[in-house]
Amino acid sequence: MRSVVIHPPHELRVEDRPLEKMGPGQVTVAVKAGGICGSDMHYYRHGGFGTVRVREPMILGHEVAGEIVAVGEGVSALQVDDRVAVNPSRPCRACHYCLEGLPNHCEAMRFYGSAMPWPHIQGAFRERLICDASQCEAVSANVSYEELALCEPLSVVLHGVKRAGSLLQKRVLVTGSGPIGAVAVAAARHFGAEEIVVTDVVPEPLAVARRLGADRTIDVAANPDDLAVYVTGKGSFDVLFECSGNERAIRDALVALRPRGTVVQLGLAGNEVAFPLNLLVAKELALVGSFRFHEEFALAAKLIGQRRIDLSAILTRTYPVEQAVAAFEAAGDRRTAMKIHIAFA
Amino acid sequence: MRSVVIHPPHELRVEDRPLEKMGPGQVTVAVKAGGICGSDMHYYRHGGFGTVRVREPMILGHEVAGEIVAVGEGVSALQVDDRVAVNPSRPCRACHYCLEGLPNHCEAMRFYGSAMPWPHIQGAFRERLICDASQCEAVSANVSYEELALCEPLSVVLHGVKRAGSLLQKRVLVTGSGPIGAVAVAAARHFGAEEIVVTDVVPEPLAVARRLGADRTIDVAANPDDLAVYVTGKGSFDVLFECSGNERAIRDALVALRPRGTVVQLGLAGNEVAFPLNLLVAKELALVGSFRFHEEFALAAKLIGQRRIDLSAILTRTYPVEQAVAAFEAAGDRRTAMKIHIAFA
Amino acid sequence: MRSVVIHPPHELRVEDRPLEKMGPGQVTVAVKAGGICGSDMHYYRHGGFGTVRVREPMILGHEVAGEIVAVGEGVSALQVDDRVAVNPSRPCRACHYCLEGLPNHCEAMRFYGSAMPWPHIQGAFRERLICDASQCEAVSANVSYEELALCEPLSVVLHGVKRAGSLLQKRVLVTGSGPIGAVAVAAARHFGAEEIVVTDVVPEPLAVARRLGADRTIDVAANPDDLAVYVTGKGSFDVLFECSGNERAIRDALVALRPRGTVVQLGLAGNEVAFPLNLLVAKELALVGSFRFHEEFALAAKLIGQRRIDLSAILTRTYPVEQAVAAFEAAGDRRTAMKIHIAFA
Amino acid sequence: MRSVVIHPPHELRVEDRPLEKMGPGQVTVAVKAGGICGSDMHYYRHGGFGTVRVREPMILGHEVAGEIVAVGEGVSALQVDDRVAVNPSRPCRACHYCLEGLPNHCEAMRFYGSAMPWPHIQGAFRERLICDASQCEAVSANVSYEELALCEPLSVVLHGVKRAGSLLQKRVLVTGSGPIGAVAVAAARHFGAEEIVVTDVVPEPLAVARRLGADRTIDVAANPDDLAVYVTGKGSFDVLFECSGNERAIRDALVALRPRGTVVQLGLAGNEVAFPLNLLVAKELALVGSFRFHEEFALAAKLIGQRRIDLSAILTRTYPVEQAVAAFEAAGDRRTAMKIHIAFA
């Protein structure tokens, strides 16, 4: 089966891999769409991030949707031809963190396409994916596979929104209008935020954020002073979804937060950031990390499957698997690409 | 009346100031002990901190206790000879933040000895202090004035412990065993923390922390590897009271925190700190600022007054007001001084 | 000016009352619509509820909207012809509870049309209402006065939703589909509840609940077993908005809640209810009272004014003030009336 | 081995039972002390509670401590002669609730001595108990077995205190000074409650509560008006640990709670209670159930083992197993007995 494989240090190849054997409780999914995520881009460009390095060939990808083509023994909830989103999160369900209800911190997590553990966890950018039936969320047919593959980034965001607590009567700032930031806008709207402002340094993603429900967007490269109006008093925003990982964006946003405001940190930084600690103290802000997701995936599938949240505005283009390198190149340009997919089957 | 005044840029003088007039609802306190705090030291050494500068002569001091020598019209809860701790926090009780129950974020706060507002708010290092009766917490006579003056740093810590939530079944790390860190140890013990570990780079303050209830102290300058045992798994501590403001201490402590751990940031940094943002994300830590206090002062007076928390181990020495400069010099040496007081009356 | 007045023990009269004098910071509102609330009905039918009794003539009403006809000295945010909803909640802004951020528990609350304090607080069912400008929320003209008067019940519900915390990935049950229950359905939808089920003992209000967003409605009088499917395992619902005050409804709902579920109690009971305390213990449920509102009123006006929440489905009919008695009679029939308004001007 | 067995309908017999076989990972404990709990008393007196009935012979007991007399294959953390408290909570570690971090709601819980499941779960009142090593908490020898057996009720209380959240600056009321209420007093003190008041209708248990740290005790049978002082304003207490299950005690306590106060319901009632629902609404109280415990057991053993909490004041007397009936009879008199133990080995 055709697979998209990263070879150390960071060479991307489309190559054939043998199909694994389907066991009881498992299904075989023909992968119809796989979305390229920021971490895939890091493997492609740099062979890793932080201290994580690709040290053996690894199939990339963790944002996939497809069609069931075979079901294993004992699987009753799914059948052939079902259209499913596949949850890439595979916690062990037995470690200390799993038993505390924190599966995203599982000590033996096997998240698709991750070079953190050794051996690496092979990903889902492949023609056929054999996975546990419990990983699959089936939806009706009126949703495209590309939209369905957005269950993964939506899950990331849903987890982040959970970390923020209720958005009732909350003014929300989103810094960074990439795929995660844009989805955060849609989610903040869905969960009733009172007002949503988004910033970025490029105009095109901001246009997408407006389509997803932003009340106001600010191109802080073009109009660096437009945030100033929110700085008056001791600041305006109750919640910041920080999706840029950029230290300047963080600093400027913190100034615009009101005392006791909450920052949900979703964006990753290249490295340590210069952080205004005294500002956090004086305003008693809470900076809260948000990492992956697990049980939110089922909800994401429901929201997308029932079209309660429509994320189609972030879809850019789908490339056939043979053009995977072109797809990755395209995904690197924030002005022209929001979310690029690869079709495998 | 004798007062300890900082003159711009940062010259400390003991000088006479006229006594103000006592109004209805007010009392006159003969200040018996005033503790030198880190912010007083910043004014003394640098004439301010961050962007805050001493721009006019300002009486220093906000950690004071004394004896009532006169009571104004309409004051019934206090009488002459009462031994009181004086709450330096004077919120307006009418602004947006006061009405939200966040008086420490009052937009018109008049906290003693602060150069943040203009004109500056004159402090409490003076022979006679006229204040509202509601600022005074009276205690019985078996507590020294120096201990009583510790109500202020204890209030800072109580506010920080509130920010941490319940300490039941929580393992606590305290970084920085200065007066705030040491008091945090005593408070964590009082509120039932399961285990308390303290770090510093000098041994003397750690000895004090042990007397205040630390289960273990680590001199990370002498034994930089001793924290490593807490880093196993994904980390050990549930709560970090960060009292150093030092970026290396923060980084090392974050590695020792377990997923979903909480950092209560009490320490102020000289400037922006290099911060391991990705670590905060991956562990889903919460970094929570804690700034001053208000209603905690009454509790602090009760805890000290009834000897439920005994902080006498952090008392170093008391200087007469005429030796204020010597007192400030002494307060600057972490090896020999924990908390220095000045006696005014 | 024409006013709707309840006389002890509980005689309703439409009578003329003198217009009060408008002071600085105040406005005069021509009341265009006043909604009849459950508490108004209790005064009308029983002269009070619990131990509260009407002991002097009292103008009823607290759900009103109208048009500004005069503005007092110093009012700049409003002008004549503005269409406004009037917040009936008037906390003192100075008592202990106000300063804790709990204005709905104000010790000197002057909520319109309440016989709890003595003298009673006169209500807003009158041709002209003089109130503080700060009580008025202005909206644009495309919203009817009746809808605008729904800001009050919506505020009650918003406060209740706040008490529930985030509804993300929460299954919600609403017991009692009267005006509060029906508005709770709309609000739960707006704030992103995953699933909403509503019960009542009459079919007509359930039809309204479906129009407001309920996924499923159950007439528990006609189909008492339909809740059983939610009782499997240890129960299904995460949150119950209890809007009936009925002990049987409460008991049946608690059985359908899952462990650690939350009950937000909005409904008032005639008296003490027989309560399954052991069930609450075994499931570790949280039964949380919700009482009135304050700051939520501004949000309610925004949500209705910008048509983010459309509550027009609960509007039944408007009576001219002369037919106030007929209006109250109509409001008493749950099969034909959801929300009855009286027009004053 | 000698065991204390309840036979339907509710006949207590001391009889011999065969020793089970010890498997890998298990240990054999010689049970030195078993405390009689309220639920044991219900089986003894009524053959059950609520709808739960003893339908087959069942060994009673779940509060036990003893000495390791044999260790199974693969057990390294324990050895013969270790003095241990045995956690009676045995969740499955695999069901939905276990994986949410709610093991006390495990769908397949095997809690010692419980007639809720069928077949019943045999209890721990027996000479030799074979259990998993992971259930055992070892302590040093300076604690009596009776005190060690108090780990169970202390765990119940620790779980309840967790449900209350931080007790910092909280005024606490405890209703019912039985073993759970008395231990709640000690725990509230340990976790830093500001003030603790306890009520009961018999004086003897109140004397024990005072020894455990109560600031004030009120015999509400003798002095029914003594709670009135706490009712002023809108009430005084922030937290109520309700340990009586008595509807009158609940009603009187709720009146003394301040708005937004929290009731942790630990006491079970015979049946439904008449509950003042409107009072809960008007004060926005939170009534929160607390049921059993799990991970708190390890902390309880640490607190008792290190004598951080000294509960010896509640120990009444220990009976040899042959006098088990006399022990149960003695345990039924609240004036003379607080906690009765049975010695098995």
XYZ file of N, CA, C and O in Angstrom, chain D residues 256-311:
224
model
N -28.067 28.288 58.641
C -26.852 28.903 59.196
C -25.724 29.026 58.177
O -24.671 29.584 58.479
N -25.945 28.510 56.960
C -24.931 28.640 55.908
C -25.060 29.980 55.212
O -26.160 30.485 55.024
N -23.961 30.519 54.765
C -24.029 31.782 54.041
C -24.282 31.512 52.548
O -24.074 30.390 52.076
N -24.725 32.524 51.800
C -24.932 32.348 50.361
C -23.695 31.754 49.695
O -22.560 32.099 50.052
N -23.937 30.866 48.745
C -22.875 30.159 48.023
C -22.121 29.158 48.897
O -21.051 28.679 48.515
N -22.660 28.868 50.057
C -22.037 27.858 50.899
C -22.151 26.473 50.282
O -22.990 26.226 49.415
N -21.291 25.579 50.754
C -21.253 24.212 50.238
C -21.602 23.214 51.337
O -21.056 23.298 52.432
N -22.491 22.306 51.026
C -22.806 21.198 51.920
C -22.187 19.935 51.336
O -22.507 19.557 50.210
N -21.289 19.317 52.070
C -20.806 18.000 51.670
C -21.627 16.968 52.429
O -21.559 16.884 53.654
N -22.431 16.242 51.689
C -23.342 15.288 52.323
C -22.647 13.951 52.489
O -22.381 13.255 51.509
N -22.318 13.619 53.717
C -21.680 12.342 54.031
C -22.672 11.405 54.712
O -22.598 10.191 54.568
N -23.603 11.980 55.475
C -24.561 11.168 56.207
C -25.621 10.588 55.298
O -26.055 11.241 54.350
N -26.005 9.364 55.573
C -27.089 8.738 54.827
C -28.357 8.819 55.662
O -28.319 8.783 56.888
N -29.475 8.953 54.965
C -30.756 9.057 55.650
C -31.465 7.716 55.571
O -31.160 6.882 54.713
N -32.419 7.504 56.471
C -33.160 6.258 56.418
C -33.944 6.171 55.128
O -34.106 5.107 54.543
N -34.360 7.315 54.641
C -35.291 7.362 53.534
C -35.210 8.740 52.898
O -34.262 9.459 53.149
N -36.188 9.091 52.075
C -36.207 10.454 51.556
C -36.364 11.429 52.714
O -37.005 11.127 53.705
N -35.743 12.604 52.560
C -35.867 13.609 53.614
C -36.692 14.783 53.106
O -36.709 15.074 51.906
N -37.371 15.430 54.001
C -38.077 16.669 53.663
C -37.026 17.761 53.549
O -36.338 18.076 54.520
N -36.885 18.318 52.361
C -35.746 19.189 52.092
C -36.206 20.595 51.702
O -37.070 20.763 50.838
N -35.573 21.625 52.300
C -35.977 23.017 52.012
C -35.359 23.519 50.708
O -34.399 24.293 50.710
N -35.925 23.072 49.608
C -35.362 23.355 48.297
C -35.276 24.856 48.009
O -34.287 25.336 47.445
N -36.313 25.604 48.405
C -36.323 27.038 48.100
C -35.199 27.781 48.816
O -34.662 28.766 48.305
N -34.844 27.286 49.978
C -33.739 27.891 50.722
C -32.428 27.658 49.972
O -31.596 28.569 49.846
N -32.253 26.457 49.478
C -31.061 26.153 48.675
C -30.987 27.068 47.454
O -29.910 27.563 47.099
N -32.131 27.310 46.830
C -32.147 28.195 45.655
C -31.811 29.623 46.055
O -30.921 30.255 45.475
N -32.508 30.133 47.071
C -32.364 31.543 47.426
C -30.940 31.864 47.878
O -30.433 32.954 47.631
N -30.287 30.915 48.532
C -28.911 31.131 48.985
C -27.892 30.606 47.989
O -26.686 30.722 48.224
N -28.351 29.991 46.934
C -27.440 29.389 45.944
C -26.441 28.467 46.616
O -25.241 28.471 46.293
N -26.944 27.650 47.521
C -26.088 26.655 48.148
C -25.755 25.551 47.146
O -26.451 25.376 46.145
N -24.703 24.836 47.441
C -24.353 23.640 46.661
C -24.373 22.450 47.608
O -23.632 22.432 48.592
N -25.219 21.500 47.309
C -25.317 20.271 48.100
C -24.627 19.175 47.307
O -25.081 18.802 46.226
N -23.530 18.684 47.850
C -22.627 17.833 47.093
C -22.498 16.477 47.781
O -22.096 16.423 48.946
N -22.829 15.425 47.082
C -22.690 14.103 47.671
C -21.239 13.656 47.735
O -20.424 14.022 46.890
N -20.908 12.873 48.760
C -19.571 12.283 48.866
C -19.740 10.807 49.189
O -20.390 10.458 50.175
N -19.153 9.960 48.364
C -19.385 8.523 48.464
C -18.060 7.767 48.484
O -17.289 7.823 47.529
N -17.805 7.100 49.567
C -16.613 6.285 49.717
C -15.349 7.062 49.355
O -15.234 8.264 49.638
N -14.396 6.401 48.667
C -13.047 6.953 48.482
C -12.284 5.948 47.646
O -12.766 4.874 47.320
N -11.111 6.225 47.271
C -10.188 5.208 46.789
C -8.743 5.630 47.048
O -8.098 5.123 47.946
N -8.250 6.573 46.261
C -6.841 6.937 46.376
C -6.548 7.645 47.699
O -5.374 7.754 48.095
N -7.582 8.092 48.382
C -7.366 8.760 49.665
C -6.843 7.804 50.736
O -6.303 8.245 51.760
N -7.009 6.499 50.522
C -6.611 5.544 51.557
C -5.102 5.618 51.843
O -4.679 5.560 52.994
N -4.330 5.763 50.803
C -2.871 5.849 50.992
C -2.515 7.077 51.827
O -1.628 7.033 52.695
N -3.198 8.184 51.564
C -2.945 9.392 52.351
C -3.376 9.198 53.797
O -2.675 9.613 54.729
N -4.513 8.558 53.987
C -4.996 8.314 55.354
C -3.948 7.529 56.143
O -3.653 7.845 57.303
N -3.385 6.498 55.510
C -2.375 5.683 56.196
C -1.144 6.516 56.543
O -0.539 6.366 57.604
N -0.798 7.434 55.640
C 0.355 8.299 55.895
C 0.061 9.251 57.064
O 0.899 9.456 57.942
N -1.117 9.820 57.074
C -1.469 10.787 58.117
C -1.560 10.123 59.483
O -1.115 10.679 60.493
N -2.140 8.935 59.516
C -2.247 8.216 60.788
C -0.894 7.617 61.153
O -0.454 7.700 62.302
N -0.231 7.035 60.160
C 1.045 6.366 60.421
C 2.113 7.327 60.918
O 2.945 6.977 61.754
N 2.084 8.563 60.392
C 3.067 9.553 60.831
C 2.517 10.433 61.953
O 3.124 11.438 62.314
N 1.339 10.070 62.438
C 0.701 10.811 63.536
C 0.491 12.286 63.208
O 0.544 13.140 64.082
N 0.259 12.562 61.958
C -0.098 13.946 61.637
C -1.532 14.231 62.054
O -1.890 15.361 62.357
N -2.361 13.220 61.958
C -3.710 13.319 62.501
C -3.836 12.225 63.547
O -3.579 11.057 63.265
N -4.203 12.623 64.763
C -4.335 11.649 65.852
C -5.819 11.462 66.155
O -6.474 12.364 66.647
N -6.310 10.284 65.823
C -7.729 10.012 65.991
C -8.018 9.113 67.185
O -9.138 8.630 67.346
